[in-house]
Coordinates of C-alpha atoms and ligand atoms in Angstrom, one line a residue:
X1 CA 24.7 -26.5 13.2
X2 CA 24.1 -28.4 16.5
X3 CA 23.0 -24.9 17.4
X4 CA 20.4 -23.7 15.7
X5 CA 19.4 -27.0 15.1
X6 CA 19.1 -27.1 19.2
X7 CA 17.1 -23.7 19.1
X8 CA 14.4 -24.7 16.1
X9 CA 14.0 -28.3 18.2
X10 CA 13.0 -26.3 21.3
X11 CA 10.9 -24.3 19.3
X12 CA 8.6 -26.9 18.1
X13 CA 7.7 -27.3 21.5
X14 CA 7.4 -24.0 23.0
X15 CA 4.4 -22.8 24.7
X16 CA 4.4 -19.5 23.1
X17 CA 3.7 -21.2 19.5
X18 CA 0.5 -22.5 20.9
X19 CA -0.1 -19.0 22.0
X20 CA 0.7 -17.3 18.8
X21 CA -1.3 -19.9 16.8
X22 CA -4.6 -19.5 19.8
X23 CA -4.0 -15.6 19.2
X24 CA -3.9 -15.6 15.4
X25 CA -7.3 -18.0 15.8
X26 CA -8.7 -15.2 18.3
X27 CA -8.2 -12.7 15.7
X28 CA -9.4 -14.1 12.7
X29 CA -13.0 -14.4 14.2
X30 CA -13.0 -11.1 15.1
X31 CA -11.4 -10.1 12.1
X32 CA -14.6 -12.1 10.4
X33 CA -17.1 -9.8 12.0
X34 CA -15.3 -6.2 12.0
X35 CA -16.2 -4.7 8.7
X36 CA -19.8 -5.3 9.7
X37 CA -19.4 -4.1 13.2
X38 CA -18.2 -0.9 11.9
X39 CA -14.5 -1.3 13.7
X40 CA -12.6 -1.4 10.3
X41 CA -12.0 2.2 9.0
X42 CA -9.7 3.8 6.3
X43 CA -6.6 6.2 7.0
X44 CA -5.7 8.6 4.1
X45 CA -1.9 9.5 3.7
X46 CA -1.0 12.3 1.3
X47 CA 1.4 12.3 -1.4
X48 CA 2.8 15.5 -2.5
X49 CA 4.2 16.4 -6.2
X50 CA 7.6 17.5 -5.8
X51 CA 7.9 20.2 -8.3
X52 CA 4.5 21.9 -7.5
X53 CA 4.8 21.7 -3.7
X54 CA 0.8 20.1 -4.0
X55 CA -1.0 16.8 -2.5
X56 CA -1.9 15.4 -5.8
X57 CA -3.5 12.4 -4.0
X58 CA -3.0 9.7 -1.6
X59 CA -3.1 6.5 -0.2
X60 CA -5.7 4.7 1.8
X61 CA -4.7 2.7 4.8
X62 CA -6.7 0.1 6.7
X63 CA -7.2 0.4 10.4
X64 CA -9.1 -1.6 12.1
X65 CA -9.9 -0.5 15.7
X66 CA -10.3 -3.7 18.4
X67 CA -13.3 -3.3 21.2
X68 CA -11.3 -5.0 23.7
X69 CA -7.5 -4.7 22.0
X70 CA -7.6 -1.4 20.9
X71 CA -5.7 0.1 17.2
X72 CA -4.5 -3.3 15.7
X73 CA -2.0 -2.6 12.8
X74 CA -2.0 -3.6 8.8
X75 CA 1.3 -5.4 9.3
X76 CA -0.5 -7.5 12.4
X77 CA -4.1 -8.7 10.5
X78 CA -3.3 -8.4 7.0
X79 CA -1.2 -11.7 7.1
X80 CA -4.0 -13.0 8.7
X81 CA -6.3 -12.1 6.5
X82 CA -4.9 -13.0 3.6
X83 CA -4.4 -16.5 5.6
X84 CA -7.6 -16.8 6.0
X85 CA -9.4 -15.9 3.1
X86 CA -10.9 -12.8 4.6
X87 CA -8.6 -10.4 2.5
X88 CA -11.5 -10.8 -0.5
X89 CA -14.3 -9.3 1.4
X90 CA -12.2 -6.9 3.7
X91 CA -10.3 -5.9 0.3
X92 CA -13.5 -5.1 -1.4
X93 CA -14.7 -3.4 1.4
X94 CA -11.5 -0.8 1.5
X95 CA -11.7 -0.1 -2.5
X96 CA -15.7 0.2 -1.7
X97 CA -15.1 2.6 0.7
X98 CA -12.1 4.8 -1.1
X99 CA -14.2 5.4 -4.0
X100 CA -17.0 6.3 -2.0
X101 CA -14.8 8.8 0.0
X102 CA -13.4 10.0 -3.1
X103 CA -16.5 10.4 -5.3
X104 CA -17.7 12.6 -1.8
X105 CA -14.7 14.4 -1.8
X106 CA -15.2 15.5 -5.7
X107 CA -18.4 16.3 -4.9
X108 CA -17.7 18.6 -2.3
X109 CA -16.1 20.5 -4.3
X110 CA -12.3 19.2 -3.2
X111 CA -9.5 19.7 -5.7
X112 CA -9.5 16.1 -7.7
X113 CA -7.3 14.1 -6.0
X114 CA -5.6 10.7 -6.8
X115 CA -6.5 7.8 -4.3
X116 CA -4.2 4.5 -4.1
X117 CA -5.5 1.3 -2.3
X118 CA -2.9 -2.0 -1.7
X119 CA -4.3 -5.2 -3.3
X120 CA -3.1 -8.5 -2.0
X121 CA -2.4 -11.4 -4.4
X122 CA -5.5 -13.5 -3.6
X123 CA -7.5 -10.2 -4.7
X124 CA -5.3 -9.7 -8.2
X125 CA -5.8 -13.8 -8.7
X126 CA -9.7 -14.3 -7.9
X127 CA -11.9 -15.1 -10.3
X128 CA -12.4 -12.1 -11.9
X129 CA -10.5 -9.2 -10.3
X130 CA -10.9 -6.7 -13.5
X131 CA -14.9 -7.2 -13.3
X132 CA -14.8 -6.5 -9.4
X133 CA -12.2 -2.8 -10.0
X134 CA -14.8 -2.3 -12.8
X135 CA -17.8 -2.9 -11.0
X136 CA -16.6 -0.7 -8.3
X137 CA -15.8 2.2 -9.9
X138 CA -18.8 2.2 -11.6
X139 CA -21.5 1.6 -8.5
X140 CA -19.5 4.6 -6.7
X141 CA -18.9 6.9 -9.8
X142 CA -15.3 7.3 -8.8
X143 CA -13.2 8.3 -11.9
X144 CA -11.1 5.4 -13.3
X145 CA -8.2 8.2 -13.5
X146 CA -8.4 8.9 -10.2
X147 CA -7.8 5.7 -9.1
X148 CA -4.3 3.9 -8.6
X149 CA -3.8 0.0 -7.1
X150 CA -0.5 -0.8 -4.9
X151 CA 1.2 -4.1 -5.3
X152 CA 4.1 -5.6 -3.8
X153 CA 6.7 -7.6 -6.3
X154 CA 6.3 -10.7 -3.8
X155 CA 3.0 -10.1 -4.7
X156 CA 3.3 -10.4 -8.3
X157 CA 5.7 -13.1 -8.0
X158 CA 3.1 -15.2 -7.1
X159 CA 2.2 -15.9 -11.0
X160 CA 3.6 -13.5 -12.9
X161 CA 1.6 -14.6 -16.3
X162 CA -1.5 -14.0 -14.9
X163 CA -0.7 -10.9 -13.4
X164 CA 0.8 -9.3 -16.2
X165 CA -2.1 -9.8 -18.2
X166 CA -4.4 -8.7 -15.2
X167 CA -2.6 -5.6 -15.2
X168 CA -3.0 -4.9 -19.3
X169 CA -6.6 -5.4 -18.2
X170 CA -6.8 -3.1 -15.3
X171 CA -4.8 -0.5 -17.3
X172 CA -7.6 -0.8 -19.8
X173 CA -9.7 0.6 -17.5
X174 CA -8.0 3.7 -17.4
X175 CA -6.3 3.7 -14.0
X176 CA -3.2 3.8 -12.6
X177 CA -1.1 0.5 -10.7
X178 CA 2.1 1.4 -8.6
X179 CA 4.7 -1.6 -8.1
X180 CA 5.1 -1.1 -3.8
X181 CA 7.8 -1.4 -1.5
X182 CA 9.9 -1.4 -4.8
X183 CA 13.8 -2.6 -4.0
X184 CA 13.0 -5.3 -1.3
X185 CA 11.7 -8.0 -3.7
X186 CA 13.5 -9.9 -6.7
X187 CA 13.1 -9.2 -10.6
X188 CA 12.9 -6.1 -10.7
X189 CA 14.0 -5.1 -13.9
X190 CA 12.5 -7.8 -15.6
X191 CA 9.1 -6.6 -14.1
X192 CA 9.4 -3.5 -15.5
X193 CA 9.9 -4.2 -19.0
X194 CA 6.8 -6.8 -18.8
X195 CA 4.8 -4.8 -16.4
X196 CA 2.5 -2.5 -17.2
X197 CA 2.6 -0.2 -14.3
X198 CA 2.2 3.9 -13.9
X199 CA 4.7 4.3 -10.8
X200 CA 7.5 3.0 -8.4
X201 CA 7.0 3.4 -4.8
X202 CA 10.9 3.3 -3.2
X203 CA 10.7 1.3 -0.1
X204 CA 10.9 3.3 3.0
X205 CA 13.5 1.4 4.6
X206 CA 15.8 3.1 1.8
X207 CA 14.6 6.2 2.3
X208 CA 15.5 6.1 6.4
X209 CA 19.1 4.8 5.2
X210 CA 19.5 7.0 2.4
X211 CA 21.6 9.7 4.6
X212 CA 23.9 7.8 6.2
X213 CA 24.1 5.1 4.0
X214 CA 25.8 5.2 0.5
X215 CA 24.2 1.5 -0.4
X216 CA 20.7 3.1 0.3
X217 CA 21.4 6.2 -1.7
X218 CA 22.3 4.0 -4.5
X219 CA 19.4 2.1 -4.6
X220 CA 17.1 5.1 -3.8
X221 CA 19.2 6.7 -6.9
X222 CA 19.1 3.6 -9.1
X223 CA 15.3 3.2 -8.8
X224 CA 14.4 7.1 -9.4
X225 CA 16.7 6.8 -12.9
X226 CA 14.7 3.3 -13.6
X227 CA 11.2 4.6 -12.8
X228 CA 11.8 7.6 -15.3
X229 CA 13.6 5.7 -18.0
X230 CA 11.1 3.2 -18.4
X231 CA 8.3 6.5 -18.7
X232 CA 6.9 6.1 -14.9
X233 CA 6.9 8.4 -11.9
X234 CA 9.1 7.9 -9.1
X235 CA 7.4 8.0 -5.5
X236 CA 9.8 7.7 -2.3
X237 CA 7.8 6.4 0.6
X238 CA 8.6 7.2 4.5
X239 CA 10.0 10.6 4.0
X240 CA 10.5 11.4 7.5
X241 CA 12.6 15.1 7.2
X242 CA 13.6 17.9 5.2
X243 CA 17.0 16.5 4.7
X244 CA 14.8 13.4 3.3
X245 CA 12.6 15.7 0.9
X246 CA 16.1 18.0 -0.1
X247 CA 18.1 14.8 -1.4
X248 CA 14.8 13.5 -3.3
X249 CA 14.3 16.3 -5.0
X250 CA 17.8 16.8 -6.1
X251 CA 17.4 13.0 -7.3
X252 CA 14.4 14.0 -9.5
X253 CA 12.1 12.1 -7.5
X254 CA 8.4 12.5 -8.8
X255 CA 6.6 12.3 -5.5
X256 CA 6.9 12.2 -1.6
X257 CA 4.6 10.1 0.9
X258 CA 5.1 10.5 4.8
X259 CA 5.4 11.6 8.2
X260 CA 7.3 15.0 6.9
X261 CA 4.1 15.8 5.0
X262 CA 1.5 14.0 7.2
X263 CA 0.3 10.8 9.2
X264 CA -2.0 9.0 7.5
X265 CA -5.2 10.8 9.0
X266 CA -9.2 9.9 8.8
X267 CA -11.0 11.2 5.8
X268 CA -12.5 14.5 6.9
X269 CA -9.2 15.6 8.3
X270 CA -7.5 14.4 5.0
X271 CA -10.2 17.1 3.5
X272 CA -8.4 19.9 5.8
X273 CA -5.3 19.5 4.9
X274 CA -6.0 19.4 1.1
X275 CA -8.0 22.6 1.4
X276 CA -5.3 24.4 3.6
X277 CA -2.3 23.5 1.1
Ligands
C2E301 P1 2.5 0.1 2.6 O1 1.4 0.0 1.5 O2 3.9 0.1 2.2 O3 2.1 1.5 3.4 C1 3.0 2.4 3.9 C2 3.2 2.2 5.3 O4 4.2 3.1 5.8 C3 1.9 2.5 6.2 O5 1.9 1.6 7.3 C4 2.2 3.9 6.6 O6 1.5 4.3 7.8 C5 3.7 3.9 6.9 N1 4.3 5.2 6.8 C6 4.0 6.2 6.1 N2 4.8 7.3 6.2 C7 5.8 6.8 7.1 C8 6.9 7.5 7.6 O7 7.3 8.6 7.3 N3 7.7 6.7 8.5 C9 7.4 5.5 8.8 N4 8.2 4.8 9.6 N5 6.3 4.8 8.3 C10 5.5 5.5 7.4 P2 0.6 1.0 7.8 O8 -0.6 1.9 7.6 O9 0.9 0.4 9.1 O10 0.4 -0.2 6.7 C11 1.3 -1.3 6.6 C12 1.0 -2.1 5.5 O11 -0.2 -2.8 5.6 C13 1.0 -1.3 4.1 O12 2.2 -1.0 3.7 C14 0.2 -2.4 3.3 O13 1.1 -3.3 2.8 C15 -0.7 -3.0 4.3 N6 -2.1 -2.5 4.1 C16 -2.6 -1.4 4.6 N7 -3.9 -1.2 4.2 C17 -4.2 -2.3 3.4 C18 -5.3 -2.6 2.6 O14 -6.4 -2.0 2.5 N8 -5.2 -3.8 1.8 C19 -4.0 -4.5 1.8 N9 -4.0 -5.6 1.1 N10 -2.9 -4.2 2.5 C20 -3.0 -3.1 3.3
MG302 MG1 1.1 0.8 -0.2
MG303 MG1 4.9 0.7 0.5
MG304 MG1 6.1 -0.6 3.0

Protein backbone atom coordinates (compact mmCIF):
# COMPACT_ATOMS: atom_id res chain seq x y z
CA UNK A 1 0.00 0.00 0.00
CA UNK A 2 1.85 3.11 -1.48
CA UNK A 3 -0.48 4.71 0.93
CA UNK A 4 -0.16 3.95 4.08
CA UNK A 5 3.19 3.15 3.48
CA UNK A 6 3.44 7.14 2.37
CA UNK A 7 1.57 8.07 5.72
CA UNK A 8 3.85 5.75 8.31
CA UNK A 9 7.15 7.38 6.17
CA UNK A 10 5.95 10.88 7.08
CA UNK A 11 5.33 9.79 10.38
CA UNK A 12 8.80 8.85 11.26
CA UNK A 13 9.54 12.34 10.82
CA UNK A 14 6.89 14.29 12.24
CA UNK A 15 7.41 16.92 14.74
CA UNK A 16 4.68 15.87 16.88
CA UNK A 17 6.52 12.36 17.77
CA UNK A 18 9.32 14.39 19.18
CA UNK A 19 6.60 16.08 21.13
CA UNK A 20 4.86 13.11 22.30
CA UNK A 21 8.11 11.28 23.25
CA UNK A 22 9.53 15.10 25.17
CA UNK A 23 5.84 15.01 26.85
CA UNK A 24 5.88 11.33 27.94
CA UNK A 25 9.67 12.19 29.38
CA UNK A 26 8.04 15.42 31.15
CA UNK A 27 5.68 13.17 32.71
CA UNK A 28 7.53 10.39 33.88
CA UNK A 29 9.64 12.72 36.30
CA UNK A 30 6.80 14.13 37.63
CA UNK A 31 5.17 10.98 37.75
CA UNK A 32 8.61 9.89 39.82
CA UNK A 33 7.96 12.43 42.59
CA UNK A 34 3.97 12.51 42.89
CA UNK A 35 3.15 9.84 45.39
CA UNK A 36 5.57 11.64 47.72
CA UNK A 37 4.31 15.02 46.96
CA UNK A 38 1.01 13.96 47.98
CA UNK A 39 -0.63 14.62 44.26
CA UNK A 40 -1.54 10.87 43.65
CA UNK A 41 -4.85 10.01 45.46
CA UNK A 42 -7.46 7.10 45.23
CA UNK A 43 -11.15 7.28 43.73
CA UNK A 44 -13.63 4.69 45.11
CA UNK A 45 -16.36 3.47 42.59
CA UNK A 46 -19.18 1.32 44.07
CA UNK A 47 -20.42 -1.90 42.85
CA UNK A 48 -23.87 -2.80 43.70
CA UNK A 49 -25.31 -6.50 44.16
CA UNK A 50 -28.12 -6.84 41.87
CA UNK A 51 -30.48 -8.92 43.75
CA UNK A 52 -30.19 -7.01 47.12
CA UNK A 53 -30.13 -3.55 45.65
CA UNK A 54 -26.73 -2.98 48.16
CA UNK A 55 -22.92 -1.60 47.44
CA UNK A 56 -21.30 -4.67 48.48
CA UNK A 57 -17.86 -3.02 47.72
CA UNK A 58 -15.90 -1.25 45.16
CA UNK A 59 -13.15 -0.39 43.21
CA UNK A 60 -10.24 1.87 43.85
CA UNK A 61 -9.16 4.22 41.04
CA UNK A 62 -5.92 6.12 40.77
CA UNK A 63 -5.92 9.82 40.27
CA UNK A 64 -3.18 11.71 40.22
CA UNK A 65 -3.77 15.50 40.30
CA UNK A 66 -0.88 17.71 38.20
CA UNK A 67 0.35 21.20 40.00
CA UNK A 68 0.64 22.76 36.73
CA UNK A 69 -1.58 20.18 34.42
CA UNK A 70 -4.27 19.65 36.48
CA UNK A 71 -6.56 15.85 36.85
CA UNK A 72 -4.33 13.61 34.54
CA UNK A 73 -6.17 10.29 33.75
CA UNK A 74 -5.31 6.32 34.49
CA UNK A 75 -5.47 5.71 30.78
CA UNK A 76 -2.80 8.75 30.21
CA UNK A 77 0.17 7.70 33.05
CA UNK A 78 -0.50 4.21 33.67
CA UNK A 79 1.23 3.27 30.28
CA UNK A 80 3.78 5.39 31.34
CA UNK A 81 4.20 4.01 34.32
CA UNK A 82 4.28 0.68 33.61
CA UNK A 83 6.93 1.96 30.83
CA UNK A 84 8.96 3.18 33.14
CA UNK A 85 9.17 1.00 35.95
CA UNK A 86 7.30 3.32 38.25
CA UNK A 87 4.07 1.07 38.25
CA UNK A 88 5.93 -1.14 41.30
CA UNK A 89 6.22 1.64 43.75
CA UNK A 90 3.01 3.63 42.56
CA UNK A 91 1.12 0.07 42.58
CA UNK A 92 2.17 -0.63 46.08
CA UNK A 93 1.40 2.70 47.06
CA UNK A 94 -2.52 2.31 45.76
CA UNK A 95 -2.99 -1.30 47.50
CA UNK A 96 -1.13 0.49 50.70
CA UNK A 97 -3.51 3.05 50.66
CA UNK A 98 -6.93 0.86 49.85
CA UNK A 99 -6.31 -1.32 52.73
CA UNK A 100 -5.63 1.53 54.88
CA UNK A 101 -8.88 3.19 53.81
CA UNK A 102 -10.66 0.05 54.21
CA UNK A 103 -9.30 -1.20 57.54
CA UNK A 104 -10.62 2.80 58.57
CA UNK A 105 -13.68 2.31 57.07
CA UNK A 106 -14.32 -1.10 59.26
CA UNK A 107 -13.29 0.63 61.97
CA UNK A 108 -15.71 3.24 61.76
CA UNK A 109 -18.06 1.21 62.01
CA UNK A 110 -19.00 1.07 57.97
CA UNK A 111 -20.90 -1.97 56.72
CA UNK A 112 -17.78 -4.43 55.57
CA UNK A 113 -17.32 -3.70 52.22
CA UNK A 114 -15.32 -5.40 49.32
CA UNK A 115 -12.43 -3.17 47.89
CA UNK A 116 -10.88 -4.12 44.25
CA UNK A 117 -7.48 -2.58 43.16
CA UNK A 118 -6.00 -3.16 39.24
CA UNK A 119 -2.54 -4.85 39.17
CA UNK A 120 -0.42 -4.38 36.10
CA UNK A 121 1.73 -7.33 34.79
CA UNK A 122 5.11 -6.06 36.06
CA UNK A 123 3.42 -6.11 39.64
CA UNK A 124 1.90 -9.87 39.18
CA UNK A 125 5.61 -10.86 37.68
CA UNK A 126 8.08 -9.18 40.29
CA UNK A 127 9.99 -10.94 42.43
CA UNK A 128 7.69 -11.92 44.87
CA UNK A 129 4.19 -10.44 44.23
CA UNK A 130 2.30 -13.02 46.88
CA UNK A 131 4.89 -11.87 49.76
CA UNK A 132 4.19 -8.04 48.81
CA UNK A 133 -0.32 -8.74 48.76
CA UNK A 134 0.66 -10.65 51.98
CA UNK A 135 2.76 -8.24 53.60
CA UNK A 136 0.20 -5.68 52.97
CA UNK A 137 -2.70 -7.01 54.23
CA UNK A 138 -1.04 -7.79 57.16
CA UNK A 139 0.85 -4.20 58.09
CA UNK A 140 -2.76 -2.57 57.39
CA UNK A 141 -5.02 -5.30 59.10
CA UNK A 142 -7.22 -5.32 56.07
CA UNK A 143 -9.15 -8.58 55.82
CA UNK A 144 -7.84 -10.95 53.15
CA UNK A 145 -11.69 -11.46 52.21
CA UNK A 146 -12.21 -8.18 51.75
CA UNK A 147 -9.89 -7.81 49.35
CA UNK A 148 -10.18 -8.47 45.45
CA UNK A 149 -7.21 -7.79 42.62
CA UNK A 150 -8.22 -6.64 38.84
CA UNK A 151 -6.35 -8.00 35.97
CA UNK A 152 -6.65 -7.59 32.43
CA UNK A 153 -6.34 -10.91 29.99
CA UNK A 154 -3.53 -8.88 28.01
CA UNK A 155 -2.24 -8.86 31.19
CA UNK A 156 -2.13 -12.36 31.93
CA UNK A 157 -1.07 -13.12 28.56
CA UNK A 158 2.05 -11.92 29.26
CA UNK A 159 3.18 -15.47 30.86
CA UNK A 160 0.46 -17.33 31.52
CA UNK A 161 2.50 -20.19 33.61
CA UNK A 162 3.59 -17.94 36.02
CA UNK A 163 0.46 -16.28 36.48
CA UNK A 164 -1.65 -19.04 36.96
CA UNK A 165 0.32 -20.26 39.62
CA UNK A 166 0.56 -16.67 41.11
CA UNK A 167 -3.00 -16.64 41.20
CA UNK A 168 -3.37 -20.35 43.12
CA UNK A 169 -1.00 -18.46 45.53
CA UNK A 170 -2.86 -15.31 45.91
CA UNK A 171 -6.13 -17.29 46.18
CA UNK A 172 -4.35 -19.02 49.13
CA UNK A 173 -4.45 -16.04 50.76
CA UNK A 174 -8.04 -15.93 50.94
CA UNK A 175 -8.90 -13.13 48.60
CA UNK A 176 -10.66 -12.63 45.70
CA UNK A 177 -9.01 -11.90 41.73
CA UNK A 178 -11.48 -10.53 38.95
CA UNK A 179 -10.34 -11.23 35.23
CA UNK A 180 -11.00 -7.11 33.82
CA UNK A 181 -12.14 -5.71 30.84
CA UNK A 182 -13.33 -9.42 30.11
CA UNK A 183 -14.32 -9.88 26.07
CA UNK A 184 -11.59 -7.45 24.59
CA UNK A 185 -8.60 -9.84 24.97
CA UNK A 186 -7.93 -13.42 23.43
CA UNK A 187 -8.28 -16.97 25.35
CA UNK A 188 -10.86 -16.50 27.08
CA UNK A 189 -12.23 -19.70 27.71
CA UNK A 190 -9.12 -21.36 28.00
CA UNK A 191 -8.36 -18.81 31.00
CA UNK A 192 -11.12 -19.83 32.70
CA UNK A 193 -10.78 -23.40 33.01
CA UNK A 194 -6.92 -22.73 34.16
CA UNK A 195 -7.59 -19.62 36.02
CA UNK A 196 -8.34 -19.47 39.30
CA UNK A 197 -10.30 -16.38 39.54
CA UNK A 198 -13.59 -15.26 41.77
CA UNK A 199 -15.30 -12.87 39.02
CA UNK A 200 -15.68 -11.53 35.33
CA UNK A 201 -15.84 -7.96 34.93
CA UNK A 202 -17.83 -7.41 31.26
CA UNK A 203 -16.06 -4.75 29.45
CA UNK A 204 -17.92 -1.56 29.33
CA UNK A 205 -17.66 -0.99 25.83
CA UNK A 206 -20.27 -4.02 25.68
CA UNK A 207 -22.25 -2.73 28.05
CA UNK A 208 -22.68 0.92 26.01
CA UNK A 209 -23.49 -1.31 22.82
CA UNK A 210 -25.55 -3.77 24.46
CA UNK A 211 -29.02 -1.83 23.51
CA UNK A 212 -28.61 -1.27 20.13
CA UNK A 213 -26.37 -3.75 19.30
CA UNK A 214 -27.33 -7.54 18.99
CA UNK A 215 -23.42 -8.51 18.71
CA UNK A 216 -22.90 -6.70 22.12
CA UNK A 217 -25.83 -8.35 23.78
CA UNK A 218 -24.40 -11.56 22.81
CA UNK A 219 -21.30 -11.16 24.19
CA UNK A 220 -22.66 -9.39 27.29
CA UNK A 221 -25.06 -12.59 27.37
CA UNK A 222 -22.37 -15.19 26.55
CA UNK A 223 -19.98 -13.90 29.33
CA UNK A 224 -22.82 -13.66 32.16
CA UNK A 225 -23.76 -17.65 31.23
CA UNK A 226 -19.74 -18.32 31.27
CA UNK A 227 -18.93 -16.42 34.56
CA UNK A 228 -21.76 -18.57 36.38
CA UNK A 229 -21.09 -21.89 34.71
CA UNK A 230 -17.67 -22.02 35.58
CA UNK A 231 -18.95 -21.02 39.61
CA UNK A 232 -17.94 -17.07 39.36
CA UNK A 233 -19.95 -13.95 39.67
CA UNK A 234 -20.72 -11.84 36.80
CA UNK A 235 -19.89 -8.01 37.13
CA UNK A 236 -20.96 -5.62 34.08
CA UNK A 237 -18.83 -2.48 34.17
CA UNK A 238 -19.96 1.10 32.69
CA UNK A 239 -23.55 0.81 33.46
CA UNK A 240 -24.59 4.13 32.41
CA UNK A 241 -28.87 3.86 32.66
CA UNK A 242 -31.71 2.08 33.89
CA UNK A 243 -32.30 0.53 30.63
CA UNK A 244 -28.57 -0.76 31.24
CA UNK A 245 -29.26 -2.08 34.88
CA UNK A 246 -33.06 -3.58 33.57
CA UNK A 247 -31.36 -5.91 30.71
CA UNK A 248 -28.54 -7.01 33.34
CA UNK A 249 -30.66 -8.06 35.62
CA UNK A 250 -32.92 -9.92 33.36
CA UNK A 251 -29.45 -11.57 32.19
CA UNK A 252 -28.64 -12.70 35.75
CA UNK A 253 -25.89 -10.50 36.03
CA UNK A 254 -24.22 -10.68 39.59
CA UNK A 255 -23.19 -7.09 39.95
CA UNK A 256 -23.27 -3.48 38.42
CA UNK A 257 -20.33 -0.82 38.48
CA UNK A 258 -20.97 2.78 37.10
CA UNK A 259 -22.07 6.08 36.41
CA UNK A 260 -25.93 4.89 36.95
CA UNK A 261 -24.88 4.10 40.59
CA UNK A 262 -22.00 6.57 41.09
CA UNK A 263 -18.75 8.28 39.80
CA UNK A 264 -15.92 6.99 41.24
CA UNK A 265 -15.78 9.57 44.31
CA UNK A 266 -12.93 10.26 47.14
CA UNK A 267 -13.07 8.14 50.15
CA UNK A 268 -15.04 10.05 52.74
CA UNK A 269 -17.76 10.65 50.19
CA UNK A 270 -17.55 6.93 49.18
CA UNK A 271 -18.48 6.58 53.19
CA UNK A 272 -21.73 8.71 52.45
CA UNK A 273 -23.11 7.04 50.04
CA UNK A 274 -22.57 3.52 51.75
CA UNK A 275 -24.17 4.87 54.87
CA UNK A 276 -27.21 6.47 52.92
CA UNK A 277 -28.01 3.15 50.81
P1 LIG B 1 -10.70 -0.19 34.66
O1 LIG B 1 -10.04 -0.95 35.73
O2 LIG B 1 -11.44 -0.96 33.62
O3 LIG B 1 -11.65 0.85 35.41
C1 LIG B 1 -12.92 1.23 34.95
C2 LIG B 1 -12.86 2.56 34.27
O4 LIG B 1 -14.18 2.88 33.78
C3 LIG B 1 -12.50 3.73 35.20
O5 LIG B 1 -11.76 4.68 34.44
C4 LIG B 1 -13.86 4.30 35.56
O6 LIG B 1 -13.81 5.66 35.97
C5 LIG B 1 -14.59 4.15 34.25
N1 LIG B 1 -16.04 4.11 34.42
C6 LIG B 1 -16.72 3.67 35.48
N2 LIG B 1 -18.05 3.73 35.29
C7 LIG B 1 -18.22 4.24 34.04
C8 LIG B 1 -19.38 4.55 33.25
O7 LIG B 1 -20.53 4.36 33.66
N3 LIG B 1 -19.16 5.04 32.02
C9 LIG B 1 -17.90 5.26 31.54
N4 LIG B 1 -17.79 5.76 30.30
N5 LIG B 1 -16.78 4.97 32.25
C10 LIG B 1 -16.94 4.47 33.49
P2 LIG B 1 -10.48 5.39 35.02
O8 LIG B 1 -10.69 5.70 36.46
O9 LIG B 1 -10.15 6.50 34.08
O10 LIG B 1 -9.38 4.27 34.93
C11 LIG B 1 -8.96 3.79 33.69
C12 LIG B 1 -8.09 2.59 33.81
O11 LIG B 1 -6.85 2.91 34.47
C13 LIG B 1 -8.69 1.47 34.66
O12 LIG B 1 -9.63 0.75 33.90
C14 LIG B 1 -7.44 0.69 34.99
O13 LIG B 1 -7.10 -0.17 33.93
C15 LIG B 1 -6.38 1.76 35.10
N6 LIG B 1 -6.12 2.06 36.52
C16 LIG B 1 -6.76 2.89 37.38
N7 LIG B 1 -6.21 2.84 38.62
C17 LIG B 1 -5.19 1.93 38.56
C18 LIG B 1 -4.25 1.41 39.51
O14 LIG B 1 -4.26 1.72 40.72
N8 LIG B 1 -3.33 0.49 39.04
C19 LIG B 1 -3.32 0.08 37.74
N9 LIG B 1 -2.39 -0.80 37.38
N10 LIG B 1 -4.20 0.53 36.84
C20 LIG B 1 -5.13 1.44 37.24
MG1 LIG C 1 -10.55 -2.39 37.00
MG1 LIG D 1 -12.47 -2.70 33.61
MG1 LIG E 1 -12.03 -0.89 31.23
Amino acid sequence: HAKSAGRSAFRVFAPEMAEEAQRRTEMEIDLRGAAQAGQLWLAFQPKVDLDRDTITGCEALLRWDHPKHGPISPVDFIPIAEDSGLILPIGEWALETACRQGRAWLDAGLPPVSIAVNISAAQLFQRDPVAWVAGTLERTGFPADLLELELTESQLAQDVETAIDVFRQLRGLGIRLAIDDFGTGYSSLEYLRRFDVTSLKIDRSFVDGMLAEPGDAAIVRAAIALAHSFGLSAIAEGVETEAHRRCLRELRCDQIQGYLVSRPVPADEFATLLLRR
